[in-house]
PDB file of C-alpha atoms in Angstrom:
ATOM      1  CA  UNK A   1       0.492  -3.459  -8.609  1.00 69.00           C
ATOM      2  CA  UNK A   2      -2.917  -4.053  -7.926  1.00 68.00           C
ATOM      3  CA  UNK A   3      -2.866  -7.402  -9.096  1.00 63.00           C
ATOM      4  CA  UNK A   4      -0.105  -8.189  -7.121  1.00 70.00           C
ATOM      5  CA  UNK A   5      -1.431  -7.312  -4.221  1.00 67.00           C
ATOM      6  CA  UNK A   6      -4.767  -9.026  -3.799  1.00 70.00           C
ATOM      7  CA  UNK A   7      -5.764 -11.746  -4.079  1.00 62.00           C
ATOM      8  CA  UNK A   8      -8.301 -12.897  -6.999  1.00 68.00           C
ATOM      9  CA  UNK A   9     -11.359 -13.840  -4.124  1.00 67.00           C
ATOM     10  CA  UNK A  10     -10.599  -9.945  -2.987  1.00 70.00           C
ATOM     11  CA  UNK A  11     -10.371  -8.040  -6.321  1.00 65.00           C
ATOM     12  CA  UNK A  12     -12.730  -6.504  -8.712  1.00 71.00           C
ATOM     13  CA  UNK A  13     -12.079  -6.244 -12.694  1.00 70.00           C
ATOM     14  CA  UNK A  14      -9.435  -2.725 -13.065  1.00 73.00           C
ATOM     15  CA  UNK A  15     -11.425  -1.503 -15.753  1.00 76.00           C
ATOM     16  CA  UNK A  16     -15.070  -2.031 -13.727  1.00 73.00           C
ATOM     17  CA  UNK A  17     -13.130  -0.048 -10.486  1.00 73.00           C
ATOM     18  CA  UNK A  18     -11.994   3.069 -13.235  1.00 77.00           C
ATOM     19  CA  UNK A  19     -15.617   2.922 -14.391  1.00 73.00           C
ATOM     20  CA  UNK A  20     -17.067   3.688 -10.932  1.00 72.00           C
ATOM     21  CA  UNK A  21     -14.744   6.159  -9.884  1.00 73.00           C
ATOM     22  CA  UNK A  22     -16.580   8.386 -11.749  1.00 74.00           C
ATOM     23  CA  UNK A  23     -19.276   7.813  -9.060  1.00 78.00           C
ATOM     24  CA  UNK A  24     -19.790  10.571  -6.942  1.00 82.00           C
ATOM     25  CA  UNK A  25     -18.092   9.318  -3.642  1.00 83.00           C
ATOM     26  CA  UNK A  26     -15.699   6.826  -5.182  1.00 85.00           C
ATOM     27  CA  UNK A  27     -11.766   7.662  -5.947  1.00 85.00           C
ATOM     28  CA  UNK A  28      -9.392   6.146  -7.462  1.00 85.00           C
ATOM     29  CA  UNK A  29      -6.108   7.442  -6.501  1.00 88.00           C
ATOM     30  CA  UNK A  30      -2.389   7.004  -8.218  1.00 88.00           C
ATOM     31  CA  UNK A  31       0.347   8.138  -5.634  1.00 92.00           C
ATOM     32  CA  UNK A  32       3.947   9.280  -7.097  1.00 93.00           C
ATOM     33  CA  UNK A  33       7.137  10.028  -6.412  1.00 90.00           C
ATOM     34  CA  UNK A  34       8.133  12.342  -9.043  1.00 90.00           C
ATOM     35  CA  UNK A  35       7.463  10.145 -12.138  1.00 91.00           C
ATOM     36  CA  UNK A  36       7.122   6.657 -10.519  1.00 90.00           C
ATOM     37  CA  UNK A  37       4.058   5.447  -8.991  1.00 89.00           C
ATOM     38  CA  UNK A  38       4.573   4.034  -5.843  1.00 90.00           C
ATOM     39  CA  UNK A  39       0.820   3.111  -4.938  1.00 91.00           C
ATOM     40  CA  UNK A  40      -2.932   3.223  -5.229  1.00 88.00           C
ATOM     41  CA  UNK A  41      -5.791   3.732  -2.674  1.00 90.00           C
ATOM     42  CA  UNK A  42      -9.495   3.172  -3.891  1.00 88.00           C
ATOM     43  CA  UNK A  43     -12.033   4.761  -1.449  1.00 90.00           C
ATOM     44  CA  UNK A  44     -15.776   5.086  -1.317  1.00 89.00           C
ATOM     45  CA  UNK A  45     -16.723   8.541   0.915  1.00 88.00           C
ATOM     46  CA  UNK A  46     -20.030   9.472   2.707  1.00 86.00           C
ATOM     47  CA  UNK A  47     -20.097  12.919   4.845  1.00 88.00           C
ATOM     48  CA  UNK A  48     -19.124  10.818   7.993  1.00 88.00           C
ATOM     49  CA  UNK A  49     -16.889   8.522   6.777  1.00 91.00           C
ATOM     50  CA  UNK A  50     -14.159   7.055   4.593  1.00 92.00           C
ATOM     51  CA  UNK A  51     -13.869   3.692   3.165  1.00 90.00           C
ATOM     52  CA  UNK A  52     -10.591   2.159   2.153  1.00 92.00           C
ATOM     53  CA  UNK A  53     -11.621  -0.240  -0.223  1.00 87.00           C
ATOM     54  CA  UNK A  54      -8.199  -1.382  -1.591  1.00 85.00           C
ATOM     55  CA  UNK A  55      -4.831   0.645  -0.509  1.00 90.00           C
ATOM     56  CA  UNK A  56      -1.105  -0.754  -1.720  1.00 87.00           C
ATOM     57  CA  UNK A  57       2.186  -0.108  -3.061  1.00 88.00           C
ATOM     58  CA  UNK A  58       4.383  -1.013  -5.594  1.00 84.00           C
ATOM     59  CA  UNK A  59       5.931  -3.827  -4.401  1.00 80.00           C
ATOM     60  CA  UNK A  60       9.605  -2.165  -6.065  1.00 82.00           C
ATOM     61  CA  UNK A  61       8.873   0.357  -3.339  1.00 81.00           C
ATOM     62  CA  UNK A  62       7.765  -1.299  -0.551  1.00 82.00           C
ATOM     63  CA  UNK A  63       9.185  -0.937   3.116  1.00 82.00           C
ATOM     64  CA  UNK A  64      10.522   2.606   2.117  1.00 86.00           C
ATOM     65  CA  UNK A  65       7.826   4.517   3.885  1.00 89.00           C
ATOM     66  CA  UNK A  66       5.533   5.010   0.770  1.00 92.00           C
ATOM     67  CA  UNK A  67       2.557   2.978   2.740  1.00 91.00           C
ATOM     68  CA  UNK A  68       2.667   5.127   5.575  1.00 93.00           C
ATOM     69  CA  UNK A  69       3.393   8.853   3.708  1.00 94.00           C
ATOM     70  CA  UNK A  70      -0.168   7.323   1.808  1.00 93.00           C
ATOM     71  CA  UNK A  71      -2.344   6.339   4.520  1.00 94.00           C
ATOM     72  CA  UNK A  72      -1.139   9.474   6.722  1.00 94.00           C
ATOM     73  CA  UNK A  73      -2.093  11.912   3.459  1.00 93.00           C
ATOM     74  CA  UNK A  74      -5.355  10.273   3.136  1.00 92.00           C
ATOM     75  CA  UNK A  75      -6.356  10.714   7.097  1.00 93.00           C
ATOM     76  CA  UNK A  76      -5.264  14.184   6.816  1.00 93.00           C
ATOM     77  CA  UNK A  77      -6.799  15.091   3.711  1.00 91.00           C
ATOM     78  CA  UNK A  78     -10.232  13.889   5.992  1.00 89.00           C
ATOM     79  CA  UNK A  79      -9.547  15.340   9.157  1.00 88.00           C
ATOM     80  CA  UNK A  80     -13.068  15.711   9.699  1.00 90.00           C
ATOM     81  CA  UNK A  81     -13.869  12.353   9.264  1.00 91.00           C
ATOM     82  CA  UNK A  82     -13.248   8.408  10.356  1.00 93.00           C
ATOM     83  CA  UNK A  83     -11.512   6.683   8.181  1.00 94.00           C
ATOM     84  CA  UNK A  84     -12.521   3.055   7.763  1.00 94.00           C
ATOM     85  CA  UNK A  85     -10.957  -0.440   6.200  1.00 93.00           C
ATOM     86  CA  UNK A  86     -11.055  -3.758   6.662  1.00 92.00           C
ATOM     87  CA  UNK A  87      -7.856  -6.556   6.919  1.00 92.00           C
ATOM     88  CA  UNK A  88      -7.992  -9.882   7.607  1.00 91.00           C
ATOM     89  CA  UNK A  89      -8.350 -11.152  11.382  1.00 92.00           C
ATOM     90  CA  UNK A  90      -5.687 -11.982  13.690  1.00 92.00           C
ATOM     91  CA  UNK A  91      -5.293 -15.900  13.354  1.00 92.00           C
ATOM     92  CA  UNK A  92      -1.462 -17.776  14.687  1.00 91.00           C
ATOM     93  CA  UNK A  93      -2.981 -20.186  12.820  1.00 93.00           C
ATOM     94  CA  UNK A  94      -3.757 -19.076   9.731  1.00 91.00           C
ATOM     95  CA  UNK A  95      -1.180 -19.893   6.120  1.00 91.00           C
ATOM     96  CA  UNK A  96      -0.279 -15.935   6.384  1.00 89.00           C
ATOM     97  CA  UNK A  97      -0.221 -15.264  10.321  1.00 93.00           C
ATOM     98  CA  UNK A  98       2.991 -13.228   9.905  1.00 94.00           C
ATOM     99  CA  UNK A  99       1.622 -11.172   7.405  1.00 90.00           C
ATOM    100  CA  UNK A 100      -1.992 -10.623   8.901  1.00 92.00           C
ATOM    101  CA  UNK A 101       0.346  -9.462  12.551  1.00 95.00           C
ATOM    102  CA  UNK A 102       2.634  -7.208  10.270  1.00 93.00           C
ATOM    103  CA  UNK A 103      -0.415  -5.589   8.411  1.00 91.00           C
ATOM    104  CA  UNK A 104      -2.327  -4.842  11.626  1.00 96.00           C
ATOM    105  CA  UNK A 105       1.183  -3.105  13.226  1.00 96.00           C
ATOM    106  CA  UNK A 106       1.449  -1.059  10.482  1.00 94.00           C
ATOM    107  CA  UNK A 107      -2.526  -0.138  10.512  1.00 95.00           C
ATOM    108  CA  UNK A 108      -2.331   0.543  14.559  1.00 96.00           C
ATOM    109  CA  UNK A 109       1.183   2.228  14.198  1.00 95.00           C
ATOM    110  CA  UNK A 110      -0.603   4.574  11.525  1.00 95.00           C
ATOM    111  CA  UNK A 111      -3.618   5.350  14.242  1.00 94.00           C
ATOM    112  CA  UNK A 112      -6.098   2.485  13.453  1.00 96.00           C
ATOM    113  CA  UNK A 113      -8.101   0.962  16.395  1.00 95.00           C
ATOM    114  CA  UNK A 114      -9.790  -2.346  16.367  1.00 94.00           C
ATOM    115  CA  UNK A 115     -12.964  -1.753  16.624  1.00 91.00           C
ATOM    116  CA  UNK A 116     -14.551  -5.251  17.579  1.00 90.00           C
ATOM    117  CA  UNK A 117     -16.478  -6.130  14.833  1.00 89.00           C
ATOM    118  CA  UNK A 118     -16.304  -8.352  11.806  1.00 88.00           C
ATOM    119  CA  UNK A 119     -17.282  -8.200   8.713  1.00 84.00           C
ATOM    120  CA  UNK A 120     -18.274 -11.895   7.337  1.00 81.00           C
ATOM    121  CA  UNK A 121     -18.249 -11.507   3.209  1.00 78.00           C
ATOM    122  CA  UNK A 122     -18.699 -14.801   0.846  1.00 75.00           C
ATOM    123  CA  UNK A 123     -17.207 -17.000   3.885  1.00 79.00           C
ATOM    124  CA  UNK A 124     -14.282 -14.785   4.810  1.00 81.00           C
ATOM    125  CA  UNK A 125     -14.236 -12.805   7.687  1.00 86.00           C
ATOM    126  CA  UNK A 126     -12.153  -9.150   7.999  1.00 87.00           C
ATOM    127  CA  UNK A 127     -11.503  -7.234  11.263  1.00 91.00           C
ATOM    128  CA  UNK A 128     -13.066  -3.756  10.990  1.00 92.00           C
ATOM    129  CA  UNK A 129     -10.632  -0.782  11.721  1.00 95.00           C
ATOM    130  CA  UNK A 130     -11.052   2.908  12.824  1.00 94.00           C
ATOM    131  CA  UNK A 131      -9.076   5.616  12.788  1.00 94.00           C
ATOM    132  CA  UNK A 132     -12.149   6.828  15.951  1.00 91.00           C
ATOM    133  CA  UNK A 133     -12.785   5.077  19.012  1.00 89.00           C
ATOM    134  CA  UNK A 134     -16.078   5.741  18.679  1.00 88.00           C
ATOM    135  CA  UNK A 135     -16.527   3.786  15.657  1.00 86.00           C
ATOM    136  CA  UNK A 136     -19.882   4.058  14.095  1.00 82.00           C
ATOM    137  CA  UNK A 137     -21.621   0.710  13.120  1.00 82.00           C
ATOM    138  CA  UNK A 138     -24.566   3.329  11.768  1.00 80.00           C
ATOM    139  CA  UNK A 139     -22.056   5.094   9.683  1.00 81.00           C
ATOM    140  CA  UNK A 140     -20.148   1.595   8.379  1.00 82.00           C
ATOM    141  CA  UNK A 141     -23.185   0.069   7.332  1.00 78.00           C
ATOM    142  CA  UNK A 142     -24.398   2.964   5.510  1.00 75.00           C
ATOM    143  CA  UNK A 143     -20.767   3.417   3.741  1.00 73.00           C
ATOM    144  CA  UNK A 144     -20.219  -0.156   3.046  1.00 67.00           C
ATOM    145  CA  UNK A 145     -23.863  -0.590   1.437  1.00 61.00           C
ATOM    146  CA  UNK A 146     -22.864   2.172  -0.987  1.00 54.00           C
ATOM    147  CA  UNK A 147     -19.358   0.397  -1.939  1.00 57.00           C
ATOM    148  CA  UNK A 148     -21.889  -2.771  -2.227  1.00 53.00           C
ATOM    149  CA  UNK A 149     -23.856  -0.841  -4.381  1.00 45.00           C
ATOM    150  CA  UNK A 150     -21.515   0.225  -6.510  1.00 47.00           C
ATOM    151  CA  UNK A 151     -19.996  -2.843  -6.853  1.00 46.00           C
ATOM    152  CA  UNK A 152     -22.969  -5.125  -7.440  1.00 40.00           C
ATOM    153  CA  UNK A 153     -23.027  -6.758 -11.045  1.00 34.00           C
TER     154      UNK A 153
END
């Protein structure tokens, strides 16, 4: 599933992301439906904020709901906090344009804001999203250094 779903430019080793979820902060989360996994978030936490590292689902699954029952459990198991990922920009031009529009309506359908920044990593750029208006650069950068740290080799 994870494989599947990202790219090899966008995804870390599966046995170096189980090693650091036993970082304090970092989760690695299965999601079932009784005994069939239907999809995976990987998140790195600070106090403030949530980062949504990788989130999918099986593709057997997909377009049944599963995406949104995940994202909605994981902004309301942290109520008390903005919840943070990245997807790629907006581009008509781009190979995927369909896909990039479809991801971003299901991100702003699930309560996601744009928040106006970038993020520019290894020559690829990826919109920032919030679930709060009031996104917090301060916040970002702090929680996005620690899933750098934690992924540096």
């Amino acid at each position: 599933m994870y494989n599947e779903a990202f790219p090899d430019a966008e995804r870390l080793p599966l046995l170096y992301l189980k090693f650091l979820s036993w970082r304090k902060g970092v989760s690695f989360t299965a999601y079932y439906d009784g005994s069939d996994i239907i999809g995976m978030t990987y998140t790195v936490e600070t106090n403030q904020m949530i980062f949504v590292l990788y989130l999918t689902t099986n593709v057997a699954v997909r377009s049944n709901g599963y995406g949104t029952k995940i994202l909605q459990e994981l902004i309301r198991r942290n109520a008390n906090r903005e919840v943070v990922l990245n997807i790629e920009p907006l581009d008509g031009f781009a190979e995927n344009a369909e896909q990039r529009e479809r991801r971003w309506r299901f991100y702003q359908k699930n309560g996601f804001f744009m928040t106006g920044y970038l993020l520019e990593e290894d020559g690829q750029y990826f919109e920032i999203l919030s679930t709060s208006k009031s996104f917090s650069v301060a916040d970002y950068k702090k929680t996005s250094a620690d899933c750098r740290l934690a992924f540096k080799k």
